[in-house]
Coordinates of C-alpha atoms in Angstrom, one line a residue:
Chain A
M1 CA 122.9 42.7 165.3
T2 CA 122.1 39.2 166.6
A3 CA 120.9 38.3 163.1
L4 CA 124.2 39.4 161.5
I5 CA 126.4 37.5 164.0
M6 CA 124.2 34.4 163.6
K7 CA 124.5 34.7 159.8
D8 CA 128.3 35.0 160.0
F9 CA 128.5 31.9 162.3
M10 CA 126.4 30.0 159.8
T11 CA 128.5 31.2 156.9
I12 CA 131.9 30.1 158.4
Q13 CA 130.7 27.0 160.2
R14 CA 131.9 24.8 157.3
Q15 CA 135.3 26.3 157.7
F16 CA 135.3 25.3 161.3
K17 CA 134.9 21.7 160.4
S18 CA 137.8 21.7 158.0
Q19 CA 140.0 23.6 160.4
A20 CA 139.1 21.2 163.3
I21 CA 141.5 18.6 161.7
F22 CA 144.4 21.0 161.8
L23 CA 143.5 22.0 165.3
I24 CA 143.6 18.3 166.5
I25 CA 147.1 18.0 164.9
I26 CA 148.2 21.2 166.7
V27 CA 146.8 19.9 170.0
I28 CA 148.7 16.6 169.6
M29 CA 151.9 18.5 168.5
S30 CA 151.8 20.9 171.5
V31 CA 151.2 18.0 173.9
L32 CA 154.2 16.0 172.4
M33 CA 156.4 19.1 172.3
Q34 CA 155.1 20.2 175.7
Q35 CA 154.7 23.7 174.3
S36 CA 151.3 25.1 175.3
T37 CA 152.0 28.5 173.8
I38 CA 152.0 27.1 170.3
L39 CA 148.4 26.1 170.8
L40 CA 147.4 29.6 172.0
F41 CA 149.1 31.2 169.1
F42 CA 147.5 28.8 166.6
I43 CA 144.0 29.4 168.1
V44 CA 144.4 33.2 167.9
F45 CA 145.6 32.8 164.3
I46 CA 142.6 30.6 163.3
V47 CA 140.0 32.9 164.9
T48 CA 141.5 36.0 163.2
I49 CA 141.4 34.2 159.9
Q50 CA 137.7 33.2 160.6
A51 CA 136.7 36.9 161.2
I52 CA 138.4 37.9 157.9
T53 CA 136.9 34.9 156.1
A54 CA 133.4 36.2 157.1
L55 CA 134.3 39.5 155.5
T56 CA 135.6 37.8 152.4
Y57 CA 132.4 35.7 152.0
D58 CA 130.4 38.9 152.3
E59 CA 132.5 40.6 149.7
L60 CA 132.3 37.7 147.3
C61 CA 128.5 37.8 147.1
N62 CA 128.2 41.5 147.4
W63 CA 126.4 41.1 150.7
D64 CA 126.6 44.7 151.8
K65 CA 124.5 45.7 148.8
Y66 CA 121.8 43.4 150.1
A67 CA 122.3 44.0 153.8
N68 CA 121.8 47.7 153.3
T69 CA 118.3 47.1 151.8
L70 CA 117.3 45.5 155.1
P71 CA 116.2 47.4 158.3
I72 CA 119.7 47.2 159.8
S73 CA 121.8 50.2 160.6
K74 CA 125.3 50.6 159.0
G75 CA 126.7 50.9 162.5
D76 CA 125.3 47.5 163.4
I77 CA 126.7 45.9 160.3
V78 CA 130.2 47.0 161.3
L79 CA 129.9 46.4 165.0
S80 CA 128.7 42.8 164.3
K81 CA 132.1 42.0 162.8
Y82 CA 133.8 43.2 165.9
I83 CA 131.5 41.3 168.2
L84 CA 132.0 38.2 166.0
S85 CA 135.8 38.6 166.3
I86 CA 135.6 38.9 170.1
M87 CA 133.2 36.0 170.4
L88 CA 135.5 33.9 168.2
I89 CA 138.5 34.7 170.4
I90 CA 136.6 33.8 173.5
I91 CA 135.4 30.5 172.0
G92 CA 138.9 29.7 170.7
L93 CA 140.6 30.5 174.0
G94 CA 137.9 28.7 175.9
F95 CA 138.6 25.6 173.7
A96 CA 142.4 25.9 174.0
L97 CA 142.7 26.8 177.7
P98 CA 141.9 23.3 179.2
F99 CA 144.5 21.8 176.9
V100 CA 147.0 24.5 177.7
L101 CA 146.5 24.1 181.5
L102 CA 146.7 20.3 181.2
I103 CA 150.0 20.5 179.3
N104 CA 151.3 23.0 181.9
R105 CA 150.1 20.8 184.8
F106 CA 152.1 17.8 183.6
T107 CA 155.1 19.6 182.3
N108 CA 155.5 22.6 184.6
H109 CA 157.1 24.0 181.5
I110 CA 156.0 27.6 182.2
A111 CA 155.4 29.0 185.7
T112 CA 151.7 29.9 186.2
T113 CA 152.5 33.6 186.6
N114 CA 154.4 33.6 183.4
F115 CA 151.7 31.6 181.7
F116 CA 149.0 34.2 182.5
L117 CA 151.3 37.0 181.4
T118 CA 151.8 35.2 178.0
F119 CA 148.1 34.6 177.8
C120 CA 147.2 38.3 178.4
L121 CA 149.7 39.4 175.8
I122 CA 148.5 37.0 173.2
V123 CA 144.9 38.1 173.8
T124 CA 146.0 41.7 173.5
A125 CA 148.0 41.0 170.4
A126 CA 144.9 39.4 168.9
F127 CA 142.7 42.4 169.7
C128 CA 145.3 44.8 168.3
M129 CA 145.7 42.7 165.1
L130 CA 141.9 42.7 164.5
A131 CA 141.8 46.5 165.3
M132 CA 144.2 47.0 162.4
L133 CA 142.8 44.4 160.0
L134 CA 139.1 45.1 160.2
P135 CA 139.2 48.8 159.1
I136 CA 141.6 47.9 156.3
Y137 CA 139.4 45.1 155.0
I138 CA 136.2 47.2 155.4
K139 CA 137.8 50.1 153.5
F140 CA 139.7 48.3 150.7
G141 CA 138.1 44.8 150.5
S142 CA 140.0 41.6 150.8
I143 CA 142.2 41.8 147.7
K144 CA 143.3 45.4 148.0
G145 CA 143.3 45.0 151.8
R146 CA 146.0 42.4 151.6
I147 CA 148.3 44.7 149.6
V148 CA 147.7 47.5 152.1
L149 CA 148.3 45.1 155.0
I150 CA 151.7 44.0 153.5
A151 CA 152.6 47.7 153.0
L152 CA 151.6 48.4 156.6
C153 CA 153.7 45.5 157.9
F154 CA 156.7 46.5 155.8
I155 CA 156.8 50.1 157.0
P156 CA 157.2 49.2 160.8
S157 CA 159.8 46.5 159.9
F158 CA 161.7 49.0 157.9
L159 CA 161.5 51.6 160.7
I160 CA 162.6 49.1 163.3
G161 CA 165.6 48.2 161.1
V162 CA 166.5 51.9 160.7
L163 CA 165.9 52.9 164.3
D164 CA 167.4 49.7 165.8
E165 CA 169.1 51.5 168.7
Y166 CA 166.0 53.4 169.8
V167 CA 163.8 50.4 169.5
S168 CA 165.9 48.3 171.9
N169 CA 165.8 51.1 174.4
F170 CA 162.0 51.2 174.0
L171 CA 161.7 47.5 174.5
V172 CA 163.7 47.8 177.8
T173 CA 161.2 50.5 178.9
L174 CA 158.3 48.3 177.8
S175 CA 159.6 45.3 179.9
K176 CA 159.5 47.5 183.0
L177 CA 155.8 47.8 182.4
Q178 CA 155.4 44.0 182.9
D179 CA 153.5 44.5 186.2
F180 CA 150.7 46.2 184.2
S181 CA 150.5 43.4 181.6
Y182 CA 147.3 42.0 183.2
F183 CA 145.6 45.2 182.1
A184 CA 146.8 44.7 178.5
P185 CA 143.7 42.9 177.3
F186 CA 141.6 45.9 178.4
V187 CA 143.9 48.2 176.5
G188 CA 143.5 45.9 173.5
L189 CA 139.7 46.1 173.9
F190 CA 139.9 49.8 174.0
I191 CA 142.0 49.9 170.8
L192 CA 139.4 47.5 169.3
W193 CA 136.6 49.9 170.2
L194 CA 138.5 52.9 168.7
S195 CA 139.0 50.8 165.6
S196 CA 135.2 50.1 165.4
L197 CA 134.5 53.8 165.4
I198 CA 136.9 54.3 162.5
S199 CA 135.4 51.4 160.6
T200 CA 131.9 52.7 161.1
G201 CA 133.0 56.1 159.8
I202 CA 134.5 54.4 156.8
Y203 CA 131.5 52.2 156.2
K204 CA 129.0 55.1 156.4
R205 CA 130.8 56.9 153.6
K206 CA 130.9 53.9 151.3
D207 CA 128.7 53.5 148.3
F208 CA 127.3 50.0 147.5
Chain B
M1 CA 99.6 59.0 148.3
N2 CA 102.7 58.1 146.3
A3 CA 104.8 55.1 147.4
I4 CA 107.8 56.7 145.8
E5 CA 108.4 60.3 144.9
I6 CA 111.6 61.6 143.4
H7 CA 112.3 65.2 142.8
D8 CA 115.4 66.6 140.9
L9 CA 117.7 63.7 141.9
H10 CA 121.3 64.3 140.9
K11 CA 124.2 62.0 141.2
S12 CA 127.4 62.2 139.2
F13 CA 130.3 59.8 138.4
V14 CA 133.2 60.1 136.0
G15 CA 131.6 60.0 132.6
F16 CA 128.0 59.6 133.8
S17 CA 125.4 61.5 135.8
L18 CA 121.8 61.3 136.8
K19 CA 120.4 64.7 135.8
D20 CA 117.5 66.0 137.9
V21 CA 115.6 62.7 137.8
S22 CA 111.9 63.2 138.8
F23 CA 109.1 60.7 138.8
S24 CA 106.6 59.1 141.2
V25 CA 105.0 55.7 141.8
P26 CA 101.4 56.1 143.0
Q27 CA 100.4 53.7 145.7
G28 CA 98.6 50.6 144.4
T29 CA 100.4 50.7 141.0
V30 CA 103.2 49.0 139.2
M31 CA 105.8 51.4 137.6
G32 CA 107.9 49.9 134.8
F33 CA 111.3 51.5 134.7
V34 CA 113.0 51.1 131.3
G35 CA 116.1 52.2 129.6
E36 CA 119.2 50.8 127.9
N37 CA 122.2 49.5 129.7
G38 CA 124.0 52.2 131.6
A39 CA 121.0 54.6 131.2
G40 CA 120.8 55.1 135.0
K41 CA 118.1 52.6 136.2
S42 CA 120.3 50.8 138.8
T43 CA 121.9 54.1 139.9
T44 CA 118.4 55.6 140.5
I45 CA 117.3 52.5 142.4
K46 CA 120.5 52.5 144.5
C47 CA 119.9 56.2 145.4
I48 CA 116.3 55.3 146.4
L49 CA 117.7 52.6 148.7
N50 CA 120.4 54.9 150.0
L51 CA 123.1 52.5 148.7
L52 CA 124.5 55.5 146.8
K53 CA 124.6 59.0 148.4
K54 CA 122.7 61.5 146.3
E55 CA 124.3 64.9 145.6
Y56 CA 121.0 66.7 145.7
G57 CA 117.3 66.2 145.2
E58 CA 114.6 64.7 147.3
I59 CA 113.6 61.0 147.6
L60 CA 110.4 60.2 149.5
L61 CA 109.2 56.8 150.3
F62 CA 105.6 56.5 151.7
G63 CA 105.8 60.3 152.0
K64 CA 108.9 60.2 154.3
D65 CA 112.5 61.2 153.5
A66 CA 114.3 58.0 152.4
A67 CA 117.6 58.7 154.2
E68 CA 116.2 60.2 157.3
H69 CA 113.7 57.4 158.0
E70 CA 115.8 54.7 156.5
I71 CA 115.3 51.9 159.0
A72 CA 111.6 52.4 159.4
I73 CA 111.1 52.6 155.7
K74 CA 113.2 49.5 155.0
N75 CA 110.8 47.5 157.2
D76 CA 108.1 48.0 154.6
I77 CA 110.1 47.3 151.4
G78 CA 111.3 44.2 149.7
V79 CA 114.2 44.4 147.2
V80 CA 115.1 42.0 144.4
F81 CA 118.3 42.5 142.5
D82 CA 119.4 40.7 139.3
D83 CA 121.2 38.1 141.6
L84 CA 120.9 36.9 145.1
H85 CA 123.5 38.6 147.2
V86 CA 123.8 36.3 150.2
P87 CA 126.8 34.1 151.2
E88 CA 126.7 31.1 148.9
T89 CA 127.4 28.7 151.8
L90 CA 124.0 29.4 153.3
N91 CA 120.8 27.5 152.5
A92 CA 117.1 28.6 152.4
T93 CA 116.5 27.3 156.0
Q94 CA 119.4 29.3 157.4
L95 CA 118.2 32.4 155.6
D96 CA 114.8 32.0 157.2
K97 CA 116.5 31.9 160.7
F98 CA 118.4 35.1 159.7
M99 CA 115.3 36.9 158.4
K100 CA 113.3 36.0 161.5
K101 CA 115.7 38.1 163.5
V102 CA 115.8 41.0 161.0
F103 CA 112.0 41.5 160.4
I104 CA 109.4 41.6 163.2
S105 CA 106.8 40.8 160.6
W106 CA 108.7 37.8 159.0
D107 CA 106.3 35.1 158.1
S108 CA 108.1 31.7 158.0
H109 CA 105.0 29.9 157.1
Y110 CA 104.5 32.1 154.0
Y111 CA 108.2 31.8 153.1
F112 CA 108.3 28.0 153.2
E113 CA 105.0 28.0 151.2
R114 CA 106.7 30.0 148.5
L115 CA 109.7 27.7 148.6
A116 CA 107.5 24.7 148.1
Q117 CA 105.6 26.5 145.3
F118 CA 108.9 27.2 143.5
K119 CA 110.3 23.8 144.3
I120 CA 113.3 25.2 146.0
P121 CA 115.2 22.6 148.1
V122 CA 115.4 24.1 151.6
Q123 CA 118.7 22.4 152.5
K124 CA 120.6 23.1 149.3
R125 CA 123.3 25.7 149.6
V126 CA 122.8 28.9 147.5
K127 CA 125.8 28.0 145.3
E128 CA 124.2 24.7 144.4
L129 CA 121.0 26.4 143.1
S130 CA 120.4 27.3 139.4
R131 CA 120.1 31.0 138.4
G132 CA 116.3 30.6 138.2
M133 CA 116.1 29.0 141.6
R134 CA 118.3 31.7 143.1
M135 CA 116.0 34.4 141.7
K136 CA 112.9 32.6 143.0
L137 CA 114.6 32.4 146.4
S138 CA 115.4 36.1 146.3
I139 CA 111.7 36.9 145.5
A140 CA 110.5 34.6 148.4
L141 CA 112.9 36.5 150.7
A142 CA 111.6 39.8 149.5
L143 CA 108.0 38.9 149.9
S144 CA 107.9 37.0 153.2
H145 CA 107.9 40.0 155.6
H146 CA 104.8 41.3 153.7
P147 CA 106.2 44.5 152.4
K148 CA 104.1 47.4 151.0
L149 CA 106.6 48.2 148.3
L150 CA 108.7 46.0 146.1
I151 CA 111.8 47.4 144.4
L152 CA 112.9 45.1 141.6
D153 CA 116.1 45.7 139.7
E154 CA 116.1 43.4 136.6
P155 CA 114.6 40.5 138.5
T156 CA 113.7 38.5 135.4
S157 CA 116.8 39.1 133.3
G158 CA 118.5 35.9 132.1
L159 CA 115.5 33.7 133.1
D160 CA 113.5 31.5 130.7
P161 CA 110.0 32.5 129.7
I162 CA 108.3 29.9 131.9
I163 CA 110.1 31.0 135.1
R164 CA 109.5 34.6 134.2
D165 CA 105.8 34.0 133.8
E166 CA 105.7 32.3 137.2
I167 CA 107.5 35.2 138.8
L168 CA 105.2 37.8 137.1
D169 CA 102.2 35.8 138.4
L170 CA 103.6 36.2 141.9
F171 CA 104.0 39.9 141.5
L172 CA 100.4 40.1 140.2
A173 CA 99.2 38.3 143.3
F174 CA 101.2 40.8 145.4
M175 CA 99.3 43.6 143.7
Q176 CA 95.9 42.2 144.7
D177 CA 96.3 44.3 147.9
E178 CA 95.6 47.9 146.7
R179 CA 98.1 49.3 149.3
H180 CA 101.0 47.5 147.5
S181 CA 103.2 49.1 144.9
I182 CA 106.1 47.9 142.7
L183 CA 108.9 49.7 141.0
F184 CA 110.1 47.2 138.3
S185 CA 113.2 48.0 136.4
S186 CA 113.6 45.7 133.3
H187 CA 115.0 45.4 129.8
I188 CA 112.3 42.9 129.0
T189 CA 109.5 45.3 128.0
S190 CA 107.1 42.4 127.3
D191 CA 107.2 41.7 131.1
L192 CA 106.2 45.3 131.8
E193 CA 103.4 45.2 129.2
K194 CA 101.9 42.3 131.3
I195 CA 102.0 43.9 134.7
A196 CA 102.9 47.7 134.6
D197 CA 100.4 50.5 135.1
Y198 CA 102.9 53.2 134.3
I199 CA 106.2 53.4 132.4
T200 CA 109.1 55.6 133.1
C201 CA 111.9 55.7 130.6
I202 CA 115.4 56.9 131.4
H203 CA 118.2 57.6 128.9
N204 CA 121.7 59.0 129.6
G205 CA 120.7 59.8 133.2
E206 CA 117.6 61.8 132.2
I207 CA 113.9 60.9 132.3
L208 CA 112.5 60.8 128.8
F209 CA 108.9 60.1 129.8
S210 CA 106.8 58.9 132.7
E211 CA 103.3 58.0 131.6
S212 CA 100.4 55.6 132.0
K213 CA 101.0 52.4 130.0
D214 CA 97.4 52.5 128.7
V215 CA 97.7 56.1 127.5
M216 CA 100.9 55.1 125.7
L217 CA 99.6 51.9 124.2
Y218 CA 96.1 53.0 123.3
E219 CA 96.5 56.7 122.5
Y220 CA 99.7 56.4 120.5
G221 CA 99.9 54.8 117.1
I222 CA 102.6 54.1 114.6
F223 CA 102.2 55.2 111.0
K224 CA 104.5 53.6 108.4
G225 CA 104.8 55.2 105.0
S226 CA 106.8 57.2 102.5
K227 CA 108.2 60.7 103.2
E228 CA 105.4 62.2 101.0
E229 CA 102.7 60.3 103.0
V230 CA 104.2 61.4 106.3
S231 CA 104.2 65.0 105.2
E232 CA 100.4 64.8 105.1
L233 CA 100.2 64.0 108.9
P234 CA 99.2 66.9 111.1
E235 CA 102.4 68.3 112.7
H236 CA 100.9 68.5 116.2
A237 CA 100.1 64.7 116.2
I238 CA 103.7 63.7 115.6
I239 CA 105.7 62.6 118.6
G240 CA 108.7 61.1 116.9
K241 CA 110.0 59.9 113.6
R242 CA 112.4 57.1 112.5
Y243 CA 113.9 57.0 109.1
G244 CA 114.6 53.5 107.6
I245 CA 115.5 52.0 104.3
F246 CA 111.9 51.3 103.3
G247 CA 110.4 54.7 104.4
V248 CA 109.5 56.5 107.6
E249 CA 107.9 55.3 110.8
V250 CA 106.1 57.9 112.8
L251 CA 104.8 57.8 116.4
V252 CA 101.6 59.8 116.5
R253 CA 98.8 60.7 118.9
R254 CA 96.0 58.5 117.6
N255 CA 93.2 61.0 118.3
D256 CA 94.9 63.7 116.3
V257 CA 95.2 61.7 113.2
N258 CA 92.5 61.2 110.5
E259 CA 91.2 57.6 110.4
V260 CA 92.3 57.3 106.7
F261 CA 95.9 56.8 108.0
P262 CA 96.3 53.2 109.0
L263 CA 97.9 53.1 112.5
E264 CA 99.5 50.1 114.2
K265 CA 99.4 49.7 118.0
P266 CA 102.9 50.3 119.4
T267 CA 104.7 48.2 121.9
I268 CA 106.6 49.7 124.9
E269 CA 109.8 48.7 123.2
E270 CA 108.9 50.6 120.0
I271 CA 107.9 53.7 121.9
M272 CA 111.2 53.5 123.8
L273 CA 113.1 53.2 120.6
F274 CA 111.4 56.3 119.2
Y275 CA 112.5 58.3 122.2
V276 CA 116.0 56.9 122.4
K277 CA 117.0 56.4 118.8
G278 CA 114.4 58.4 116.8
N279 CA 113.9 62.1 116.3
V280 CA 111.4 63.1 119.0
V281 CA 109.5 66.3 118.1

């Protein structure tokens, strides 16, 4: 497991260097605009892309064919991608948080309570996004996976459009659950764990 | 003991199937695995490695069920495919760090010795290496945890004769230990003539023969003559016939043919052609 995570970090480290430039630009932008949430969103976006990039690199070189000749279980191969994603989110947020707090300190743009609420929801959204992306990419690969993903994003948008009335009622109900939003990242982690079970099931049935 | 033992292996796809494949690789020997493109060599190897799920049949590695004891078995095998399937952004040093964590028996000293022997730059990324270099790196990776069994799927295809010769020498060195075994799938039958002890030939998903190389090369002979001359050969000596423009070529058992018939020593390629394209009796 450690070996696989280490290999993924070594594989994507060059990407980190190129994306560091964009990150600096975003840090400057968010300071100038006094919008700390932009930075948080951007970080979550970058780390999600990194986790998918690791999968794409594997697919390009047919890594799974080789990895499955090594004494590594299929479960570990899948789980390593999930742990990599969580580690990337922690590293990303760990990097962004001082900047975000500094911006907030000097601007008082968002109240501290609201900020932690936003923070929890962004982390949860990141977990949920990975919980959806990883099984799709593991099952279909990066090219077909993108098509499936577009289809999956289109269906909810279409349903929201059709069931507009009900959705707004649902959102009102959801806003009443605000007090529980601090637990949201744990719910996100639970969804991620369920997703890992699905991905392992898919992977074990795959031929290489 | 057999390093590999396969009984009645069956796997089917649309338009192709492995049909009750059975053969074994005795410990301490090199088994050459030959057959045309699409004959089923890679499919068989993938089933051995559990990369493909078999439909039925039995695959034993070191006497143990390959799927049931997968992880323990994979500690003792080294695999080389026709290309190096690792992310191209990694270099040989990073691969050493990875392998150290995968195999308890990983020998970094031996690995870097092989890299130096093959003149592989340790800091160059995989994508910057030539095909020959990549294959050498793949072989260094397969050997450096000191496996007992090497499974090679076309490791020398597309390589020049000099690099192929270096690689074959390395496999011969690996075979100095009598507990070691190799399953070597290749199109290049001349490579197998150099190092194989046994030859297994697969055609259309079926095993045509699995025999000792020496038996095949020294006990078989090729007689070239006219149809009239061939008719004088004893029927029981004839293994196969090929009809050409200039006459008939017959693969025979040398010991069953009178010395007056001039016989040529066959190559593995010729024997394979008799079985695949000729009329085998």
